Amino acid sequence: MHAPGARIVAANEAFAQLTGHAREDVIGRNCRFMQGPRTEQDAVRRVVESVRCARQGQVELTNYKADGTAFRNLLSLQPVHDSNGVYRYSIGVLSD
C-alpha cells in the first residue's frame, strides 16, 4: 500500500467473469480503468479514502466491463495488516 497507484496484485476468475477483463491484463493496474462517464465520483472518493486511511468500506458504484458496458456493483474493502501491524494490502471484493 506504500507504492504509488494502489495497483491490483491479484484477481480471481470470478473477477474476470464479472468484468470481462482477463486476470493477467489487470495485474499491476489501478482499478480506475473500470471507471467511466456514469461512475459516481462520490463513491470513488469514498474508495480512495478507505484505501488511504486503511479503513473498511463499502460502496455501490457503476463500473465498466471490458466491452464498455456499464454494470452496477457493490465494492467491499478490507485493509490487511501484517503481524507487525503494518498496512500491506486492501482486499476489494466486487459483487454484482
mmCIF file of N, CA and C in Angstrom:
data_model
loop_
_atom_site.group_PDB
_atom_site.id
_atom_site.type_symbol
_atom_site.label_atom_id
_atom_site.label_comp_id
_atom_site.label_asym_id
_atom_site.label_seq_id
_atom_site.Cartn_x
_atom_site.Cartn_y
_atom_site.Cartn_z
ATOM 1 N N MET A 1 0.811 -1.201 0.000
ATOM 2 C CA MET A 1 0.000 0.000 0.000
ATOM 3 C C MET A 1 0.849 1.257 0.000
ATOM 4 N N HIS A 2 2.143 1.085 0.039
ATOM 5 C CA HIS A 2 3.005 2.258 0.066
ATOM 6 C C HIS A 2 3.566 2.603 -1.313
ATOM 7 N N ALA A 3 3.284 1.750 -2.311
ATOM 8 C CA ALA A 3 3.693 2.040 -3.686
ATOM 9 C C ALA A 3 2.628 2.927 -4.337
ATOM 10 N N PRO A 4 3.041 3.856 -5.186
ATOM 11 C CA PRO A 4 2.077 4.740 -5.828
ATOM 12 C C PRO A 4 1.089 3.954 -6.701
ATOM 13 N N GLY A 5 -0.145 4.402 -6.690
ATOM 14 C CA GLY A 5 -1.121 3.865 -7.629
ATOM 15 C C GLY A 5 -2.016 2.765 -7.114
ATOM 16 N N ALA A 6 -1.770 2.226 -5.923
ATOM 17 C CA ALA A 6 -2.605 1.153 -5.366
ATOM 18 C C ALA A 6 -2.981 0.146 -6.453
ATOM 19 N N ARG A 7 -1.999 -0.541 -6.931
ATOM 20 C CA ARG A 7 -2.175 -1.455 -8.062
ATOM 21 C C ARG A 7 -2.760 -2.797 -7.633
ATOM 22 N N ILE A 8 -3.468 -3.418 -8.560
ATOM 23 C CA ILE A 8 -4.039 -4.744 -8.337
ATOM 24 C C ILE A 8 -2.902 -5.761 -8.326
ATOM 25 N N VAL A 9 -2.856 -6.598 -7.300
ATOM 26 C CA VAL A 9 -1.803 -7.610 -7.212
ATOM 27 C C VAL A 9 -2.352 -9.016 -7.424
ATOM 28 N N ALA A 10 -3.673 -9.182 -7.351
ATOM 29 C CA ALA A 10 -4.283 -10.491 -7.577
ATOM 30 C C ALA A 10 -5.728 -10.291 -8.002
ATOM 31 N N ALA A 11 -6.196 -11.165 -8.859
ATOM 32 C CA ALA A 11 -7.598 -11.162 -9.288
ATOM 33 C C ALA A 11 -7.991 -12.609 -9.554
ATOM 34 N N ASN A 12 -9.194 -12.964 -9.162
ATOM 35 C CA ASN A 12 -9.622 -14.349 -9.370
ATOM 36 C C ASN A 12 -10.495 -14.479 -10.622
ATOM 37 N N GLU A 13 -10.882 -15.695 -10.918
ATOM 38 C CA GLU A 13 -11.674 -15.962 -12.118
ATOM 39 C C GLU A 13 -13.044 -15.294 -12.036
ATOM 40 N N ALA A 14 -13.616 -15.197 -10.840
ATOM 41 C CA ALA A 14 -14.915 -14.531 -10.686
ATOM 42 C C ALA A 14 -14.822 -13.058 -11.110
ATOM 43 N N PHE A 15 -13.692 -12.399 -10.791
ATOM 44 C CA PHE A 15 -13.473 -11.018 -11.227
ATOM 45 C C PHE A 15 -13.483 -10.951 -12.751
ATOM 46 N N ALA A 16 -12.768 -11.876 -13.378
ATOM 47 C CA ALA A 16 -12.706 -11.904 -14.845
ATOM 48 C C ALA A 16 -14.089 -12.124 -15.450
ATOM 49 N N GLN A 17 -14.867 -13.013 -14.877
ATOM 50 C CA GLN A 17 -16.208 -13.283 -15.392
ATOM 51 C C GLN A 17 -17.126 -12.082 -15.209
ATOM 52 N N LEU A 18 -17.041 -11.412 -14.073
ATOM 53 C CA LEU A 18 -17.901 -10.263 -13.806
ATOM 54 C C LEU A 18 -17.557 -9.070 -14.684
ATOM 55 N N THR A 19 -16.264 -8.826 -14.886
ATOM 56 C CA THR A 19 -15.830 -7.604 -15.573
ATOM 57 C C THR A 19 -15.478 -7.804 -17.039
ATOM 58 N N GLY A 20 -15.210 -9.037 -17.436
ATOM 59 C CA GLY A 20 -14.774 -9.282 -18.811
ATOM 60 C C GLY A 20 -13.301 -8.986 -19.026
ATOM 61 N N HIS A 21 -12.600 -8.590 -17.980
ATOM 62 C CA HIS A 21 -11.166 -8.297 -18.071
ATOM 63 C C HIS A 21 -10.388 -9.540 -17.652
ATOM 64 N N ALA A 22 -9.471 -9.982 -18.486
ATOM 65 C CA ALA A 22 -8.646 -11.148 -18.163
ATOM 66 C C ALA A 22 -7.784 -10.834 -16.948
ATOM 67 N N ARG A 23 -7.649 -11.831 -16.095
ATOM 68 C CA ARG A 23 -6.870 -11.632 -14.869
ATOM 69 C C ARG A 23 -5.467 -11.122 -15.168
ATOM 70 N N GLU A 24 -4.807 -11.701 -16.139
ATOM 71 C CA GLU A 24 -3.426 -11.298 -16.438
ATOM 72 C C GLU A 24 -3.341 -9.872 -16.983
ATOM 73 N N ASP A 25 -4.452 -9.337 -17.497
ATOM 74 C CA ASP A 25 -4.447 -7.971 -18.033
ATOM 75 C C ASP A 25 -4.641 -6.905 -16.960
ATOM 76 N N VAL A 26 -5.119 -7.288 -15.779
ATOM 77 C CA VAL A 26 -5.393 -6.282 -14.752
ATOM 78 C C VAL A 26 -4.308 -6.190 -13.690
ATOM 79 N N ILE A 27 -3.488 -7.221 -13.567
ATOM 80 C CA ILE A 27 -2.422 -7.203 -12.567
ATOM 81 C C ILE A 27 -1.470 -6.040 -12.858
ATOM 82 N N GLY A 28 -1.195 -5.268 -11.820
ATOM 83 C CA GLY A 28 -0.300 -4.125 -11.971
ATOM 84 C C GLY A 28 -1.006 -2.829 -12.324
ATOM 85 N N ARG A 29 -2.317 -2.892 -12.559
ATOM 86 C CA ARG A 29 -3.075 -1.686 -12.904
ATOM 87 C C ARG A 29 -3.880 -1.215 -11.696
ATOM 88 N N ASN A 30 -4.187 0.068 -11.667
ATOM 89 C CA ASN A 30 -5.101 0.612 -10.684
ATOM 90 C C ASN A 30 -6.519 0.346 -11.186
ATOM 91 N N CYS A 31 -7.456 0.129 -10.295
ATOM 92 C CA CYS A 31 -8.813 -0.220 -10.704
ATOM 93 C C CYS A 31 -9.566 0.924 -11.393
ATOM 94 N N ARG A 32 -8.961 2.092 -11.496
ATOM 95 C CA ARG A 32 -9.603 3.216 -12.197
ATOM 96 C C ARG A 32 -9.935 2.900 -13.641
ATOM 97 N N PHE A 33 -9.255 1.915 -14.237
ATOM 98 C CA PHE A 33 -9.521 1.608 -15.643
ATOM 99 C C PHE A 33 -10.963 1.149 -15.859
ATOM 100 N N MET A 34 -11.658 0.759 -14.795
ATOM 101 C CA MET A 34 -13.051 0.326 -14.928
ATOM 102 C C MET A 34 -14.045 1.480 -14.770
ATOM 103 N N GLN A 35 -13.558 2.679 -14.474
ATOM 104 C CA GLN A 35 -14.448 3.827 -14.330
ATOM 105 C C GLN A 35 -14.815 4.387 -15.700
ATOM 106 N N GLY A 36 -15.937 5.098 -15.728
ATOM 107 C CA GLY A 36 -16.403 5.708 -16.969
ATOM 108 C C GLY A 36 -17.339 6.862 -16.676
ATOM 109 N N PRO A 37 -18.082 7.291 -17.699
ATOM 110 C CA PRO A 37 -18.899 8.501 -17.561
ATOM 111 C C PRO A 37 -19.976 8.438 -16.475
ATOM 112 N N ARG A 38 -20.484 7.262 -16.160
ATOM 113 C CA ARG A 38 -21.546 7.161 -15.155
ATOM 114 C C ARG A 38 -21.027 6.717 -13.781
ATOM 115 N N THR A 39 -19.730 6.581 -13.644
ATOM 116 C CA THR A 39 -19.163 6.208 -12.342
ATOM 117 C C THR A 39 -19.361 7.362 -11.366
ATOM 118 N N GLU A 40 -19.938 7.059 -10.229
ATOM 119 C CA GLU A 40 -20.271 8.064 -9.233
ATOM 120 C C GLU A 40 -19.003 8.535 -8.518
ATOM 121 N N GLN A 41 -18.689 9.815 -8.662
ATOM 122 C CA GLN A 41 -17.447 10.351 -8.103
ATOM 123 C C GLN A 41 -17.453 10.365 -6.584
ATOM 124 N N ASP A 42 -18.612 10.498 -5.967
ATOM 125 C CA ASP A 42 -18.675 10.434 -4.509
ATOM 126 C C ASP A 42 -18.255 9.044 -4.028
ATOM 127 N N ALA A 43 -18.698 8.006 -4.727
ATOM 128 C CA ALA A 43 -18.311 6.636 -4.374
ATOM 129 C C ALA A 43 -16.810 6.446 -4.564
ATOM 130 N N VAL A 44 -16.263 7.003 -5.633
ATOM 131 C CA VAL A 44 -14.822 6.904 -5.882
ATOM 132 C C VAL A 44 -14.048 7.580 -4.758
ATOM 133 N N ARG A 45 -14.506 8.741 -4.325
ATOM 134 C CA ARG A 45 -13.836 9.446 -3.219
ATOM 135 C C ARG A 45 -13.854 8.598 -1.945
ATOM 136 N N ARG A 46 -14.951 7.920 -1.695
ATOM 137 C CA ARG A 46 -15.037 7.071 -0.500
ATOM 138 C C ARG A 46 -14.091 5.876 -0.607
ATOM 139 N N VAL A 47 -13.936 5.320 -1.808
ATOM 140 C CA VAL A 47 -12.988 4.222 -2.014
ATOM 141 C C VAL A 47 -11.568 4.709 -1.738
ATOM 142 N N VAL A 48 -11.208 5.826 -2.314
ATOM 143 C CA VAL A 48 -9.868 6.391 -2.126
ATOM 144 C C VAL A 48 -9.605 6.649 -0.649
ATOM 145 N N GLU A 49 -10.562 7.206 0.038
ATOM 146 C CA GLU A 49 -10.407 7.486 1.467
ATOM 147 C C GLU A 49 -10.214 6.195 2.267
ATOM 148 N N SER A 50 -10.988 5.172 1.948
ATOM 149 C CA SER A 50 -10.848 3.883 2.644
ATOM 150 C C SER A 50 -9.456 3.306 2.453
ATOM 151 N N VAL A 51 -8.969 3.342 1.218
ATOM 152 C CA VAL A 51 -7.652 2.773 0.916
ATOM 153 C C VAL A 51 -6.548 3.603 1.575
ATOM 154 N N ARG A 52 -6.637 4.908 1.466
ATOM 155 C CA ARG A 52 -5.602 5.778 2.045
ATOM 156 C C ARG A 52 -5.524 5.670 3.562
ATOM 157 N N CYS A 53 -6.677 5.506 4.199
ATOM 158 C CA CYS A 53 -6.728 5.511 5.662
ATOM 159 C C CYS A 53 -6.790 4.115 6.266
ATOM 160 N N ALA A 54 -6.622 3.089 5.438
ATOM 161 C CA ALA A 54 -6.660 1.697 5.914
ATOM 162 C C ALA A 54 -7.946 1.422 6.686
ATOM 163 N N ARG A 55 -9.057 1.833 6.090
ATOM 164 C CA ARG A 55 -10.360 1.630 6.720
ATOM 165 C C ARG A 55 -11.221 0.699 5.893
ATOM 166 N N GLN A 56 -12.018 -0.059 6.592
ATOM 167 C CA GLN A 56 -13.012 -0.895 5.947
ATOM 168 C C GLN A 56 -14.029 0.022 5.276
ATOM 169 N N GLY A 57 -14.541 -0.391 4.131
ATOM 170 C CA GLY A 57 -15.536 0.428 3.455
ATOM 171 C C GLY A 57 -16.370 -0.392 2.494
ATOM 172 N N GLN A 58 -17.497 0.188 2.104
ATOM 173 C CA GLN A 58 -18.372 -0.471 1.149
ATOM 174 C C GLN A 58 -19.111 0.608 0.369
ATOM 175 N N VAL A 59 -19.080 0.487 -0.957
ATOM 176 C CA VAL A 59 -19.779 1.440 -1.818
ATOM 177 C C VAL A 59 -20.461 0.684 -2.955
ATOM 178 N N GLU A 60 -21.540 1.265 -3.441
ATOM 179 C CA GLU A 60 -22.183 0.767 -4.654
ATOM 180 C C GLU A 60 -21.848 1.767 -5.749
ATOM 181 N N LEU A 61 -21.374 1.269 -6.874
ATOM 182 C CA LEU A 61 -20.990 2.172 -7.946
ATOM 183 C C LEU A 61 -21.153 1.531 -9.310
ATOM 184 N N THR A 62 -21.058 2.371 -10.317
ATOM 185 C CA THR A 62 -21.131 1.928 -11.705
ATOM 186 C C THR A 62 -19.719 1.813 -12.246
ATOM 187 N N ASN A 63 -19.373 0.632 -12.740
ATOM 188 C CA ASN A 63 -18.101 0.408 -13.416
ATOM 189 C C ASN A 63 -18.388 -0.052 -14.833
ATOM 190 N N TYR A 64 -17.338 -0.297 -15.589
ATOM 191 C CA TYR A 64 -17.481 -0.673 -16.994
ATOM 192 C C TYR A 64 -16.703 -1.940 -17.283
ATOM 193 N N LYS A 65 -17.361 -2.835 -18.017
ATOM 194 C CA LYS A 65 -16.736 -4.097 -18.412
ATOM 195 C C LYS A 65 -15.748 -3.849 -19.549
ATOM 196 N N ALA A 66 -15.006 -4.876 -19.882
ATOM 197 C CA ALA A 66 -14.012 -4.767 -20.964
ATOM 198 C C ALA A 66 -14.659 -4.357 -22.276
ATOM 199 N N ASP A 67 -15.906 -4.769 -22.505
ATOM 200 C CA ASP A 67 -16.586 -4.428 -23.757
ATOM 201 C C ASP A 67 -17.263 -3.064 -23.712
ATOM 202 N N GLY A 68 -17.107 -2.333 -22.591
ATOM 203 C CA GLY A 68 -17.649 -0.984 -22.484
ATOM 204 C C GLY A 68 -19.031 -0.890 -21.871
ATOM 205 N N THR A 69 -19.669 -2.011 -21.573
ATOM 206 C CA THR A 69 -20.995 -1.944 -20.966
ATOM 207 C C THR A 69 -20.881 -1.624 -19.474
ATOM 208 N N ALA A 70 -21.791 -0.783 -19.025
ATOM 209 C CA ALA A 70 -21.816 -0.389 -17.614
ATOM 210 C C ALA A 70 -22.426 -1.509 -16.787
ATOM 211 N N PHE A 71 -21.960 -1.635 -15.553
ATOM 212 C CA PHE A 71 -22.579 -2.563 -14.621
ATOM 213 C C PHE A 71 -22.493 -1.991 -13.218
ATOM 214 N N ARG A 72 -23.532 -2.254 -12.438
ATOM 215 C CA ARG A 72 -23.569 -1.821 -11.046
ATOM 216 C C ARG A 72 -22.936 -2.905 -10.194
ATOM 217 N N ASN A 73 -22.170 -2.495 -9.200
ATOM 218 C CA ASN A 73 -21.572 -3.476 -8.308
ATOM 219 C C ASN A 73 -21.381 -2.890 -6.924
ATOM 220 N N LEU A 74 -21.314 -3.800 -5.982
ATOM 221 C CA LEU A 74 -21.038 -3.450 -4.600
ATOM 222 C C LEU A 74 -19.580 -3.786 -4.350
ATOM 223 N N LEU A 75 -18.804 -2.795 -3.980
ATOM 224 C CA LEU A 75 -17.388 -2.985 -3.697
ATOM 225 C C LEU A 75 -17.183 -2.930 -2.189
ATOM 226 N N SER A 76 -16.671 -4.015 -1.638
ATOM 227 C CA SER A 76 -16.346 -4.081 -0.219
ATOM 228 C C SER A 76 -14.830 -4.065 -0.072
ATOM 229 N N LEU A 77 -14.329 -3.217 0.797
ATOM 230 C CA LEU A 77 -12.891 -3.071 1.013
ATOM 231 C C LEU A 77 -12.531 -3.440 2.438
ATOM 232 N N GLN A 78 -11.434 -4.151 2.568
ATOM 233 C CA GLN A 78 -10.957 -4.560 3.892
ATOM 234 C C GLN A 78 -9.442 -4.390 3.943
ATOM 235 N N PRO A 79 -8.916 -3.578 4.864
ATOM 236 C CA PRO A 79 -7.467 -3.440 4.976
ATOM 237 C C PRO A 79 -6.848 -4.706 5.571
ATOM 238 N N VAL A 80 -5.624 -4.988 5.147
ATOM 239 C CA VAL A 80 -4.875 -6.144 5.664
ATOM 240 C C VAL A 80 -3.558 -5.631 6.230
ATOM 241 N N HIS A 81 -3.299 -5.979 7.485
ATOM 242 C CA HIS A 81 -2.061 -5.589 8.160
ATOM 243 C C HIS A 81 -1.217 -6.838 8.410
ATOM 244 N N ASP A 82 0.099 -6.687 8.386
ATOM 245 C CA ASP A 82 0.965 -7.827 8.666
ATOM 246 C C ASP A 82 1.073 -8.034 10.181
ATOM 247 N N SER A 83 1.870 -9.002 10.589
ATOM 248 C CA SER A 83 1.981 -9.343 12.015
ATOM 249 C C SER A 83 2.590 -8.216 12.850
ATOM 250 N N ASN A 84 3.215 -7.240 12.199
ATOM 251 C CA ASN A 84 3.766 -6.078 12.908
ATOM 252 C C ASN A 84 2.809 -4.891 12.894
ATOM 253 N N GLY A 85 1.624 -5.112 12.323
ATOM 254 C CA GLY A 85 0.638 -4.037 12.271
ATOM 255 C C GLY A 85 0.803 -3.081 11.108
ATOM 256 N N VAL A 86 1.698 -3.398 10.174
ATOM 257 C CA VAL A 86 1.924 -2.532 9.015
ATOM 258 C C VAL A 86 0.854 -2.820 7.963
ATOM 259 N N TYR A 87 0.239 -1.766 7.471
ATOM 260 C CA TYR A 87 -0.789 -1.851 6.429
ATOM 261 C C TYR A 87 -0.135 -2.297 5.126
ATOM 262 N N ARG A 88 -0.527 -3.464 4.630
ATOM 263 C CA ARG A 88 0.112 -4.043 3.445
ATOM 264 C C ARG A 88 -0.782 -4.072 2.213
ATOM 265 N N TYR A 89 -2.060 -4.395 2.392
ATOM 266 C CA TYR A 89 -2.971 -4.562 1.262
ATOM 267 C C TYR A 89 -4.350 -4.065 1.634
ATOM 268 N N SER A 90 -5.151 -3.891 0.621
ATOM 269 C CA SER A 90 -6.572 -3.678 0.805
ATOM 270 C C SER A 90 -7.253 -4.682 -0.112
ATOM 271 N N ILE A 91 -8.039 -5.548 0.470
ATOM 272 C CA ILE A 91 -8.764 -6.543 -0.323
ATOM 273 C C ILE A 91 -10.062 -5.906 -0.784
ATOM 274 N N GLY A 92 -10.292 -5.951 -2.075
ATOM 275 C CA GLY A 92 -11.540 -5.446 -2.645
ATOM 276 C C GLY A 92 -12.334 -6.586 -3.228
ATOM 277 N N VAL A 93 -13.595 -6.689 -2.848
ATOM 278 C CA VAL A 93 -14.475 -7.736 -3.346
ATOM 279 C C VAL A 93 -15.623 -7.072 -4.085
ATOM 280 N N LEU A 94 -15.766 -7.412 -5.393
ATOM 281 C CA LEU A 94 -16.863 -6.899 -6.203
ATOM 282 C C LEU A 94 -18.015 -7.902 -6.162
ATOM 283 N N SER A 95 -19.215 -7.408 -5.974
ATOM 284 C CA SER A 95 -20.404 -8.244 -6.018
ATOM 285 C C SER A 95 -21.395 -7.605 -6.985
ATOM 286 N N ASP A 96 -21.977 -8.424 -7.836
ATOM 287 C CA ASP A 96 -22.968 -7.864 -8.766
ATOM 288 C C ASP A 96 -24.363 -7.945 -8.201
#
